[in-house]
Tab-separated table of C-alpha atoms in Angstrom:
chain	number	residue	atom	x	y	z
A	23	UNK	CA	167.692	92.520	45.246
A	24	UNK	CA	170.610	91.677	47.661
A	25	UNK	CA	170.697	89.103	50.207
A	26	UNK	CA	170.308	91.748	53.039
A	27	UNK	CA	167.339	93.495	50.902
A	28	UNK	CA	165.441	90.279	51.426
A	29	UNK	CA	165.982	89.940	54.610
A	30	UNK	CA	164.758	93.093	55.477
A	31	UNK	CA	161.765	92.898	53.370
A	32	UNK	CA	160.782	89.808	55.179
A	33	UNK	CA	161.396	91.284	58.607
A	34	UNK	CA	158.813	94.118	57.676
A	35	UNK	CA	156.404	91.791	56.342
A	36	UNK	CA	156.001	89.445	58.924
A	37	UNK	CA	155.854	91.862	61.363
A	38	UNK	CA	153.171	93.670	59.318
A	39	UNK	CA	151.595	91.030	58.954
A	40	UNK	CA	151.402	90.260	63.032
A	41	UNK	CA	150.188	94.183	63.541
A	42	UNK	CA	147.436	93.218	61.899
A	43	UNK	CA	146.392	89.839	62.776
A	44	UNK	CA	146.676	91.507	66.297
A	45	UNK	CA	144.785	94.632	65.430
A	46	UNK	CA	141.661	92.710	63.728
A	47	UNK	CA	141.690	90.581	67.015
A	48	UNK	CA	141.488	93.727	68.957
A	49	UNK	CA	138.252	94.998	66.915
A	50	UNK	CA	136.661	91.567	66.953
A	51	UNK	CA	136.834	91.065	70.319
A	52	UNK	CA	134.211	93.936	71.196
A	53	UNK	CA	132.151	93.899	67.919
A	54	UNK	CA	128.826	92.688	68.621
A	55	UNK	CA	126.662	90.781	65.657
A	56	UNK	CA	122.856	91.821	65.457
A	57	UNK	CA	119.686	90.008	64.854
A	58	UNK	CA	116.112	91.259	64.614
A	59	UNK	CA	113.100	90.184	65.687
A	60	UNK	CA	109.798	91.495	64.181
A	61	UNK	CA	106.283	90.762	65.404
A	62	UNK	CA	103.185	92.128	63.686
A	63	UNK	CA	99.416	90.710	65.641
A	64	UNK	CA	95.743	91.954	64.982
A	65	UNK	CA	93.872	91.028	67.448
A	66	UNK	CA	89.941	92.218	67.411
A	67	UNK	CA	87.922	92.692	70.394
A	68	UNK	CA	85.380	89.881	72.045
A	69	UNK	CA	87.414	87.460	69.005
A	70	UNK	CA	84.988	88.877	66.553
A	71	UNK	CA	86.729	90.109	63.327
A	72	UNK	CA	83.831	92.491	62.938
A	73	UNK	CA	84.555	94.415	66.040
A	74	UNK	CA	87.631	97.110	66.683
A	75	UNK	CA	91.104	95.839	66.754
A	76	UNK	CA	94.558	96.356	68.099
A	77	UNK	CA	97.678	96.129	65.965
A	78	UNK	CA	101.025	95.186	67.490
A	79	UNK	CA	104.409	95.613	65.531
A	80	UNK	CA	107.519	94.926	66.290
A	81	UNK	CA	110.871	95.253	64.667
A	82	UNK	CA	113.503	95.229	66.433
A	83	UNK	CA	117.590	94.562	66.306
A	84	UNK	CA	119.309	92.845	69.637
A	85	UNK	CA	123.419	91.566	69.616
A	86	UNK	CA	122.871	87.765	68.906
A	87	UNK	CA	126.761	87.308	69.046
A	88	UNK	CA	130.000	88.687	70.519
A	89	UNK	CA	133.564	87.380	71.335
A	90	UNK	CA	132.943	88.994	74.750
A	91	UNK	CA	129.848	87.276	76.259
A	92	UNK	CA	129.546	89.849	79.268
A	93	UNK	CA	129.372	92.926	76.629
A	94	UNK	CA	126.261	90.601	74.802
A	95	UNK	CA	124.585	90.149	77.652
A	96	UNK	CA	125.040	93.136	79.094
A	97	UNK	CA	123.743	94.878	75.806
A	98	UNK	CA	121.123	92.867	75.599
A	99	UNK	CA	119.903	94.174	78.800
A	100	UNK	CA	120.082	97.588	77.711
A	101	UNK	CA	118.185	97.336	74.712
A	102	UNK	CA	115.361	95.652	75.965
A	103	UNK	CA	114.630	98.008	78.748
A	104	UNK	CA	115.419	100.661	76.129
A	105	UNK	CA	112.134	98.860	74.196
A	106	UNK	CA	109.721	97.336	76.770
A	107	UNK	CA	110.957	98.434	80.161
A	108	UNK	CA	112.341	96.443	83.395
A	109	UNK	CA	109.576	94.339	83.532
A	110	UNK	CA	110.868	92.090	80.197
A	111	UNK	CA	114.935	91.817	80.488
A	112	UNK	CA	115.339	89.114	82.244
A	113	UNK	CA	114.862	86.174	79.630
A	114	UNK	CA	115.991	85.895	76.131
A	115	UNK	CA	114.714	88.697	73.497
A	116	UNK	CA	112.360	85.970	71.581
A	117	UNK	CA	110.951	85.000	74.724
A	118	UNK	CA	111.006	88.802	76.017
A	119	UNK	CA	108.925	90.140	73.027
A	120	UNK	CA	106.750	87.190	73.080
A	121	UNK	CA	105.662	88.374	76.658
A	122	UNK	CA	105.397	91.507	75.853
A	123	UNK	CA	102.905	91.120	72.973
A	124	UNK	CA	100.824	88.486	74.864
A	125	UNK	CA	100.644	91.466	77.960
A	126	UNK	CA	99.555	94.224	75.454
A	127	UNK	CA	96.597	92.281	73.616
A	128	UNK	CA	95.578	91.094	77.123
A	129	UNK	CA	95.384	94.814	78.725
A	130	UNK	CA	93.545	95.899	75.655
A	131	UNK	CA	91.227	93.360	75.943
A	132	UNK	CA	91.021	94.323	79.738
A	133	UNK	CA	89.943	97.475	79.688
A	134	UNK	CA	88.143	98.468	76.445
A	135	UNK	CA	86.134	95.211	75.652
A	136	UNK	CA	83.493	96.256	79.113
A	137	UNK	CA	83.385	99.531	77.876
A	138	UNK	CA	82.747	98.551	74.443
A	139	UNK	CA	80.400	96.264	75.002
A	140	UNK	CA	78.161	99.161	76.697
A	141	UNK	CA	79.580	101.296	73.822
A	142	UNK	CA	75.737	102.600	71.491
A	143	UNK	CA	77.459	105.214	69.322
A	144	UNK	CA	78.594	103.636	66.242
A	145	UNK	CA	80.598	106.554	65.174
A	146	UNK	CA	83.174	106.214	67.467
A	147	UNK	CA	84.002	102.546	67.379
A	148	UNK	CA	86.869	103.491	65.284
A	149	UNK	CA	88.727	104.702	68.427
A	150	UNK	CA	88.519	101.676	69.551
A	151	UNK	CA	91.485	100.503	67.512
A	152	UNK	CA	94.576	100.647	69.014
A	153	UNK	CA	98.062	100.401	67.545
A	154	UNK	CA	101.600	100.774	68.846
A	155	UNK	CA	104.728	100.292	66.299
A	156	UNK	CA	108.352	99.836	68.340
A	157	UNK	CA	111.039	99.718	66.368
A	158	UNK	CA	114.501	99.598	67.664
A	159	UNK	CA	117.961	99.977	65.185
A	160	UNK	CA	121.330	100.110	65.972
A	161	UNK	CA	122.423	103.427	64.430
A	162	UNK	CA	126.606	102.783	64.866
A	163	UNK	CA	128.294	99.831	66.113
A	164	UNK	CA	132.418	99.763	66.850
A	165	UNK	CA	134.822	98.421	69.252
A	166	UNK	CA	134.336	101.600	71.613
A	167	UNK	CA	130.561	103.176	70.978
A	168	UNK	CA	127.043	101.385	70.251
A	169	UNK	CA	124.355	104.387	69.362
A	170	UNK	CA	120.482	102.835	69.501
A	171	UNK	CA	117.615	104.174	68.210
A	172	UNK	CA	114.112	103.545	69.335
A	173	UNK	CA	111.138	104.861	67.640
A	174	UNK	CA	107.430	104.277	69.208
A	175	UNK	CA	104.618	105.246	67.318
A	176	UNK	CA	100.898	104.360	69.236
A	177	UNK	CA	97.548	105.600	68.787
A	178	UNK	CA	94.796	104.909	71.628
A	179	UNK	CA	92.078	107.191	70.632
A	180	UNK	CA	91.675	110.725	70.468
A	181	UNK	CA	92.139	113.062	67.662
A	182	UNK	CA	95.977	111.610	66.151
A	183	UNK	CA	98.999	109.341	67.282
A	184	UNK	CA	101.884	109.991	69.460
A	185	UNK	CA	105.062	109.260	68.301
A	186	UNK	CA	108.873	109.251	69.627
A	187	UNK	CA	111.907	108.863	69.052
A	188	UNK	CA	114.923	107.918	71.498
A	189	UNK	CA	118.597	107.655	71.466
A	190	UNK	CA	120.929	105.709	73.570
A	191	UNK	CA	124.724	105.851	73.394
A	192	UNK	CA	126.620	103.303	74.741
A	193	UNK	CA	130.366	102.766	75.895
A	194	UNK	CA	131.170	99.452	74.949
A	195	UNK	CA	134.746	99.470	76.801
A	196	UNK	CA	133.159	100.135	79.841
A	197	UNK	CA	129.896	98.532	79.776
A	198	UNK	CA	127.293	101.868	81.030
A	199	UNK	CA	125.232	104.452	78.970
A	200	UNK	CA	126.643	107.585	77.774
A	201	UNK	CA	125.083	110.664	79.682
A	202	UNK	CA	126.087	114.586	78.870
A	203	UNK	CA	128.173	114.540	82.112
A	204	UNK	CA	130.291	111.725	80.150
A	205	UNK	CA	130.963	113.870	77.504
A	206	UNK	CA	131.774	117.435	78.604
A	207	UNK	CA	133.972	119.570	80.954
A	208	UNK	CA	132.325	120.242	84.679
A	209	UNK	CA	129.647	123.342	84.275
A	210	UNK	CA	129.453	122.902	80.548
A	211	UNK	CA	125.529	123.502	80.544
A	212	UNK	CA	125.560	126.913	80.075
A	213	UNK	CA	127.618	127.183	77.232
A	214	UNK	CA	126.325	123.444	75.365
A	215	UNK	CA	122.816	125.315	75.961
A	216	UNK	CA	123.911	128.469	73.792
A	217	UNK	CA	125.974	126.469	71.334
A	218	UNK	CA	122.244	124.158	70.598
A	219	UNK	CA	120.237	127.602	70.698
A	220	UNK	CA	122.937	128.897	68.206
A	221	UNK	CA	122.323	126.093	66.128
A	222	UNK	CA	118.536	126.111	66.110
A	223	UNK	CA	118.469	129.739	65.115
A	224	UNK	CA	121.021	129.013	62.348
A	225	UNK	CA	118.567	126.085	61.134
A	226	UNK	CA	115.875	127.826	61.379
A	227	UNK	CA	117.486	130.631	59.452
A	228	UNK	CA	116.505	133.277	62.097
A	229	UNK	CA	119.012	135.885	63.909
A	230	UNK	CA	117.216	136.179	67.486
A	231	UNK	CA	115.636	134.374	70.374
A	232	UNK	CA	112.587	136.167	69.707
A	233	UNK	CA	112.386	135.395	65.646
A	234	UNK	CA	112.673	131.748	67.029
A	235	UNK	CA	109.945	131.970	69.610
A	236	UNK	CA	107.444	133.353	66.859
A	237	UNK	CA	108.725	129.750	65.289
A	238	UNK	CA	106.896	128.434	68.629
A	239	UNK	CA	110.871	127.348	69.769
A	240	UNK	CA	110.736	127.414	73.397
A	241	UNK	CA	107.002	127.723	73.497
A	242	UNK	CA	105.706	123.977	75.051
A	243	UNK	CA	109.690	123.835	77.475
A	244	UNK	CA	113.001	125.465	77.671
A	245	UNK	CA	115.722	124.673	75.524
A	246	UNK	CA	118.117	122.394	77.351
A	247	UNK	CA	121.160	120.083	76.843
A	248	UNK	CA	118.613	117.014	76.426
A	249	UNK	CA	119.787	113.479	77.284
A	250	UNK	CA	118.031	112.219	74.495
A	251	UNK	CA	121.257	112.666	71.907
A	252	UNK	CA	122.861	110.152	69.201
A	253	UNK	CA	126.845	110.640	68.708
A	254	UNK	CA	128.245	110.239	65.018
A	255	UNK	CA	131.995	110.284	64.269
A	256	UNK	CA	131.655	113.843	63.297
A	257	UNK	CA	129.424	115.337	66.158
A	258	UNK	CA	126.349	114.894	68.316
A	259	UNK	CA	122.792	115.396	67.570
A	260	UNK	CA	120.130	116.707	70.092
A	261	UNK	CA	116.887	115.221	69.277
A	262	UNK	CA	113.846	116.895	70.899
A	263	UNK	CA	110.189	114.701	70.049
A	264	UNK	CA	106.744	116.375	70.156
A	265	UNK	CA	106.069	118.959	72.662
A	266	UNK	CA	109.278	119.072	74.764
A	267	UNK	CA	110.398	122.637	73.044
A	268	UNK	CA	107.830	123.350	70.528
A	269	UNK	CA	104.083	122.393	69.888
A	270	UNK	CA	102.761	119.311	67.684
A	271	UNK	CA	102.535	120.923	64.677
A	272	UNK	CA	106.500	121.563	64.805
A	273	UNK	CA	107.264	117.967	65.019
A	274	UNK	CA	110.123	116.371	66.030
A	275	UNK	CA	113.586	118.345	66.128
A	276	UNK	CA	116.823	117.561	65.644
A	277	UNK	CA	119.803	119.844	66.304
A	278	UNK	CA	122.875	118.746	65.112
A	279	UNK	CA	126.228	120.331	66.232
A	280	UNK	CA	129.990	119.221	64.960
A	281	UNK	CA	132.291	118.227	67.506
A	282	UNK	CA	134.619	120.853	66.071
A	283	UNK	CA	132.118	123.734	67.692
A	284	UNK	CA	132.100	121.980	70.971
A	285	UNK	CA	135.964	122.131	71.260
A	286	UNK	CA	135.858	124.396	74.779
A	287	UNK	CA	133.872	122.094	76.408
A	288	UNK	CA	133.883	118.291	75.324
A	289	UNK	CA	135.790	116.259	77.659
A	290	UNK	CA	138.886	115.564	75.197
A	291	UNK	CA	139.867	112.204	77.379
A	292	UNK	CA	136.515	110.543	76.726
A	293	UNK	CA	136.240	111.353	73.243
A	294	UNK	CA	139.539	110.404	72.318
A	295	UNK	CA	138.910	106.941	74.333
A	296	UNK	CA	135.574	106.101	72.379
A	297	UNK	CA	136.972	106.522	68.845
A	298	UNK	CA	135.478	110.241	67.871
A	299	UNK	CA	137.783	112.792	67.752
């Protein structure tokens, strides 16, 4: 190799090798570290161990870290009004869920241990035990696009649970949640509500509206652009929980459409911005 050869070689290298020191400093600088917490308390009614109980878990993941300290907190924020609501964002998660947990056992001390006490029918003490699982994951995490995932499951009585499950999409670059108007051309309902219908009827290996309907699709709500959606880096996923389009006995469902389909109306600028297309 000639003089000049290794000059070159070292020109490309070096400058390589800045591309990607500068690159990786890029990517670190919005990449946000996670943590969980997890809680799991029994707590009987009257402090008697014989008597009905409640059951409190909690698992879930929070950013403990990030180069960018406004993006943390701000994150932070989101995801535990995403779990508990307003009422518990305003101190750290540890101390956050602590409240929490110490305002559920108290309410369900509150109002069922008068009525229990008066309670004569043995054979319904069982619905006296209460239970609520949150559980809170982050699905995708990159410099542009944090998807969450909450799922509640709580029982209070009554013939079965409830259960639910809830996306949240957030742009990282600019700090807000990601609604449907983020994503797609003005007026694109119409046409994102055919393109899920589509979809549903192709799942549900059925050719019309009505062959869906007998599926009890459409039967509890209409079918409708939800916000309640979790982006991949392949396409977007409508989730629907218990009762908003069909009846219990459906379940939940999820209807899953590639970007590529959605070409006419996704809002190419936005996309392109957060990493997907």
């Amino acid at each position: 190799m000639n003089k000049h050869s290794v000059i070159v070689l070292a020109i490309i290298t070096t400058w390589s090798f800045f591309l990607f020191s500068c690159n990786n400093k890029m990517d670190k600088k919005e990449l946000l570290t996670f943590d969980s917490i997890k809680v799991n308390r029994i707590e009987h009614l009257l402090g008697d161990t014989a008597k009905p109980y409640c059951n409190l878990i909690i698992n879930i993941m929070y950013p403990s870290a990030s180069n960018n300290a406004v993006l943390k907190d701000t994150m932070t924020h989101y995801i535990l009004e995403l779990c508990f609501g307003d009422d518990y964002t305003n101190q750290t998660p540890q101390i956050e869920v602590q409240n929490y947990a110490t305002h559920y056992i108290t309410q369900y001390r509150q109002e069922l241990e008068p009525t229990f006490k008066q309670e004569s029918d043995k054979s319904v003490q069982e619905w006296y035990n209460y239970y609520r699982c949150i559980k809170g994951k982050a699905n995708m995490c990159n410099a542009n696009v944090l998807t969450y995932r909450l799922d509640l499951n709580e029982y209070t009585g009554g013939a079965h649970n409830i259960y639910s499950t809830t996306y949240e999409n957030y742009d990282l670059i600019r700090m807000k949640k990601l609604k449907t108007d983020d994503l797609f051309k003005p007026n694109f309902q119409n046409e994102l509500t055919l393109d899920i219908i589509t979809q549903l009827m192709k799942d549900e290996e059925v050719t019309t509206k009505e062959a869906l309907a007998e599926k009890g699709y459409g039967t509890t709500g209409t079918i409708y652009p939800t916000e309640n959606f979790l982006l991949d880096k392949d396409g977007i996923t409508f989730f629907y929980n218990v009762y908003e389009i069909a009846p219990y006995s459906n379940g939940t469902t999820a209807i899953r459409i590639p970007y590529s389909k959605l070409k006419n109306i996704i809002n190419t600028e936005v996309f392109t911005r957060l990493g997907l297309i």
